[in-house]
Short mmCIF file of C-alpha atoms in Angstrom, two decimals:
data_model
loop_
_atom_site.label_atom_id
_atom_site.label_comp_id
_atom_site.label_asym_id
_atom_site.label_seq_id
_atom_site.Cartn_x
_atom_site.Cartn_y
_atom_site.Cartn_z
CA UNK W 1 0.17 -0.11 0.02
CA UNK W 2 2.92 2.34 0.61
CA UNK W 3 4.46 1.71 -3.27
CA UNK W 4 0.25 2.67 -4.05
CA UNK W 5 0.97 5.94 -2.16
CA UNK W 6 3.98 6.45 -3.46
CA UNK W 7 2.55 6.14 -7.14
CA UNK W 8 -0.72 8.40 -6.25
CA UNK W 9 1.69 10.96 -4.86
CA UNK W 10 4.36 10.74 -8.01
CA UNK W 11 1.12 11.33 -10.20
CA UNK W 12 -0.64 13.80 -8.43
CA UNK W 13 2.01 15.83 -6.28
CA UNK W 14 0.25 15.07 -2.93
CA UNK W 15 -1.68 12.50 -0.21
CA UNK W 16 -4.67 14.28 0.07
CA UNK W 17 -6.62 11.72 -0.71
CA UNK W 18 -10.50 11.12 -0.52
CA UNK W 19 -11.90 8.88 1.66
CA UNK W 20 -13.48 6.87 -1.07
CA UNK W 21 -11.04 6.53 -3.33
CA UNK W 22 -10.31 3.28 -4.49
CA UNK W 23 -7.47 2.33 -7.42
CA UNK W 24 -8.08 0.93 -10.60
CA UNK W 25 -6.70 -2.53 -9.29
CA UNK W 26 -9.02 -1.93 -6.37
CA UNK W 27 -6.62 -0.55 -3.42
CA UNK W 28 -8.49 1.20 -0.84
CA UNK W 29 -5.90 4.14 -0.85
CA UNK W 30 -8.02 6.65 0.91
CA UNK W 31 -9.31 4.26 3.61
CA UNK W 32 -5.92 3.01 4.28
CA UNK W 33 -4.25 6.57 4.64
CA UNK W 34 -6.81 7.68 6.50
CA UNK W 35 -6.02 4.43 8.76
CA UNK W 36 -1.73 5.32 9.07
CA UNK W 37 -3.16 8.59 10.58
CA UNK W 38 -5.65 7.09 12.83
CA UNK W 39 -2.79 5.03 14.31
CA UNK W 40 -0.50 7.52 14.77
CA UNK W 41 -2.78 9.88 16.32
CA UNK W 42 -3.78 7.21 18.84
CA UNK W 43 -7.53 7.23 17.63
CA UNK W 44 -6.85 3.34 16.20
CA UNK W 45 -4.63 0.34 17.65
CA UNK W 46 -1.19 -0.77 15.47
CA UNK W 47 1.85 -0.15 14.66
CA UNK W 48 3.15 2.50 12.87
CA UNK W 49 7.37 2.46 13.43
CA UNK W 50 9.43 5.70 12.94
CA UNK W 51 10.56 4.45 9.52
CA UNK W 52 7.03 4.22 8.19
CA UNK W 53 6.38 7.57 9.38
CA UNK W 54 9.78 8.66 7.68
CA UNK W 55 8.93 6.98 4.49
CA UNK W 56 5.44 8.65 4.27
CA UNK W 57 6.61 12.28 5.35
CA UNK W 58 8.99 11.63 2.11
CA UNK W 59 6.16 11.45 0.10
CA UNK W 60 4.25 14.13 0.95
CA UNK W 61 1.98 12.60 3.99
CA UNK W 62 -0.62 15.19 5.77
CA UNK W 63 -1.12 13.98 9.01
CA UNK W 64 -4.04 16.24 9.94
CA UNK W 65 -8.00 15.10 9.61
CA UNK W 66 -8.52 16.10 6.15
CA UNK W 67 -11.88 17.05 7.37
CA UNK W 68 -10.85 19.53 9.72
CA UNK W 69 -8.75 20.88 7.19
CA UNK W 70 -11.72 21.29 5.25
CA UNK W 71 -13.57 22.74 7.53
CA UNK W 72 -10.84 25.14 8.44
CA UNK W 73 -10.70 26.09 4.59
CA UNK W 74 -14.79 26.78 4.09
CA UNK W 75 -14.71 28.60 7.34
CA UNK W 76 -11.74 31.22 6.12
CA UNK W 77 -13.93 31.19 2.87
CA UNK W 78 -16.80 32.10 5.20
CA UNK W 79 -14.85 34.77 6.75
CA UNK W 80 -14.10 36.24 3.68
CA UNK W 81 -17.79 36.46 2.21
CA UNK W 82 -18.50 38.23 5.57
CA UNK W 83 -16.02 40.83 4.71
CA UNK W 84 -17.25 41.24 1.59
CA UNK W 85 -20.74 41.36 1.48
CA UNK W 86 -21.56 42.40 5.26
CA UNK W 87 -23.80 39.18 5.78
CA UNK W 88 -24.08 35.34 5.52
CA UNK W 89 -26.53 35.24 2.95
CA UNK W 90 -24.74 33.03 0.88
CA UNK W 91 -26.50 31.82 -2.35
CA UNK W 92 -26.55 27.95 -2.79
CA UNK W 93 -24.53 28.00 -6.05
CA UNK W 94 -22.28 30.29 -4.82
CA UNK W 95 -18.58 29.06 -5.40
CA UNK W 96 -15.57 31.08 -4.33
CA UNK W 97 -13.02 32.21 -7.03
CA UNK W 98 -10.82 29.26 -6.02
CA UNK W 99 -13.15 26.86 -6.37
CA UNK W 100 -14.49 26.01 -3.00
CA UNK W 101 -18.45 25.33 -3.13
CA UNK W 102 -19.51 27.76 -0.45
CA UNK W 103 -23.13 27.72 -0.71
CA UNK W 104 -23.19 24.33 -0.56
CA UNK W 105 -21.36 24.22 2.50
CA UNK W 106 -23.26 27.09 4.08
CA UNK W 107 -26.43 24.86 3.09
CA UNK W 108 -25.00 21.80 4.65
CA UNK W 109 -24.51 24.00 8.21
CA UNK W 110 -28.34 24.65 8.31
CA UNK W 111 -29.15 20.91 7.62
CA UNK W 112 -26.87 19.49 9.71
CA UNK W 113 -27.24 21.85 12.54
CA UNK W 114 -29.95 19.67 14.57
CA UNK W 115 -28.59 16.58 13.10
CA UNK W 116 -26.41 13.80 14.20
CA UNK W 117 -24.05 14.74 11.43
CA UNK W 118 -23.19 17.63 13.00
CA UNK W 119 -19.73 16.29 14.44
CA UNK W 120 -17.87 19.18 13.70
CA UNK W 121 -20.07 21.99 13.95
CA UNK W 122 -19.63 22.02 17.51
CA UNK W 123 -21.23 24.53 20.00
CA UNK W 124 -18.30 27.05 19.35
CA UNK W 125 -18.47 27.29 16.13
CA UNK W 126 -22.53 27.62 16.07
CA UNK W 127 -21.51 30.74 18.53
CA UNK W 128 -18.88 31.77 15.64
CA UNK W 129 -21.24 31.77 13.15
CA UNK W 130 -24.08 32.95 14.71
CA UNK W 131 -22.05 36.27 15.81
CA UNK W 132 -21.24 36.50 12.40
CA UNK W 133 -24.67 36.70 11.09
CA UNK W 134 -25.18 33.14 10.42
CA UNK W 135 -28.67 32.80 8.92
CA UNK W 136 -29.72 28.96 10.31
CA UNK W 137 -33.49 29.63 9.33
CA UNK W 138 -33.58 30.95 5.77
CA UNK W 139 -37.74 30.97 5.30
CA UNK W 140 -37.72 33.18 8.88
CA UNK W 141 -34.92 35.54 7.01
CA UNK W 142 -36.53 35.78 3.56
CA UNK W 143 -40.12 36.67 5.78
CA UNK W 144 -38.38 38.87 8.02
CA UNK W 145 -36.76 41.10 4.72
CA UNK W 146 -39.88 41.07 3.23
CA UNK W 147 -41.71 41.94 6.46
CA UNK W 148 -39.41 44.81 6.69
CA UNK W 149 -39.52 46.11 3.20
CA UNK W 150 -43.95 45.94 3.71
CA UNK W 151 -43.55 48.16 7.03
CA UNK W 152 -41.50 50.67 4.88
CA UNK W 153 -43.92 50.73 2.12
CA UNK W 154 -46.73 51.34 4.52
CA UNK W 155 -44.72 54.29 6.12
CA UNK W 156 -44.13 55.75 2.87
CA UNK W 157 -47.43 55.16 1.15
CA UNK W 158 -50.33 54.74 4.14
CA UNK W 159 -51.47 51.27 2.72
CA UNK W 160 -50.02 47.79 1.68
CA UNK W 161 -51.52 47.63 -1.61
CA UNK W 162 -49.11 47.88 -4.21
CA UNK W 163 -49.17 46.19 -7.48
CA UNK W 164 -48.85 42.24 -7.89
CA UNK W 165 -45.89 43.55 -9.92
CA UNK W 166 -44.78 45.37 -7.27
CA UNK W 167 -40.51 45.10 -6.32
CA UNK W 168 -38.52 47.24 -3.83
CA UNK W 169 -35.40 48.68 -5.01
CA UNK W 170 -33.43 45.94 -3.60
CA UNK W 171 -35.12 43.33 -5.50
CA UNK W 172 -37.78 42.09 -3.16
CA UNK W 173 -40.83 41.01 -4.77
CA UNK W 174 -43.28 43.00 -2.00
CA UNK W 175 -46.78 42.42 -4.47
CA UNK W 176 -46.32 38.81 -4.74
CA UNK W 177 -45.16 38.30 -0.75
CA UNK W 178 -48.46 40.38 0.15
CA UNK W 179 -50.81 38.37 -2.25
CA UNK W 180 -49.05 34.95 -0.79
CA UNK W 181 -49.35 36.75 3.12
CA UNK W 182 -52.93 36.74 2.18
CA UNK W 183 -53.35 33.27 0.56
CA UNK W 184 -51.78 31.28 3.71
CA UNK W 185 -54.34 33.85 6.01
CA UNK W 186 -57.81 32.81 4.09
CA UNK W 187 -56.30 28.92 4.36
CA UNK W 188 -55.60 29.82 7.65
CA UNK W 189 -51.76 28.52 7.37
CA UNK W 190 -50.62 31.53 8.89
CA UNK W 191 -49.09 32.17 12.37
CA UNK W 192 -50.95 34.43 14.92
CA UNK W 193 -47.38 36.24 15.40
CA UNK W 194 -47.47 36.75 11.84
CA UNK W 195 -51.07 37.92 11.46
CA UNK W 196 -50.64 40.46 14.57
CA UNK W 197 -47.27 41.81 12.89
CA UNK W 198 -48.62 42.22 9.53
CA UNK W 199 -52.09 44.30 11.42
CA UNK W 200 -49.71 46.38 13.17
CA UNK W 201 -48.93 48.02 9.84
CA UNK W 202 -51.99 48.47 8.13
CA UNK W 203 -52.26 44.81 6.42
CA UNK W 204 -55.80 45.05 4.98
CA UNK W 205 -56.70 41.08 3.87
CA UNK W 206 -59.89 41.21 2.17
CA UNK W 207 -59.27 43.49 -1.22
CA UNK W 208 -62.75 42.85 -2.52
CA UNK W 209 -63.86 45.43 0.55
CA UNK W 210 -61.56 48.07 -1.03
#
């Protein structure tokens, strides 16, 4: 397996091999390299001699946990996005200039926050991201943004009956959004909290009375 690893290094210039990587001949190189890392760190029982460590070092062995490295790389990209845009409303399709699928990474963070797969999303990392303005609940965030736009519209116009095609200067389709809130209200599918908030800014639910 060392020879397989050496050939991979000569061909690719590194040993950052995906965990599931299998060579054309069926050698599970990714799993083997993980095993060497785990043995050296004490996570797994086994023997790894100083000579074997030296030989692996000679072909560029990366002893750090690659998943932790990916986290750090993506986290640095999150910081850069925040510095540039002032928020963490990252589009799902967003890819950084150096090829990181940051939008997918942020989506995965939201999905895994409350699941058993949140291994690397530690409480301290949740706090760090939250303090930067991480949007954990996209639906709630979008609703609040549209509500703020509705409140501003009411303050400027004295009503909440814009044309259905009306869009705010920053791109919120306020006419469609208000029509959807009325539809949800009619169907009994709008929370009391949201009804109360909309009533507070002059929401007219039945336009047939106007």
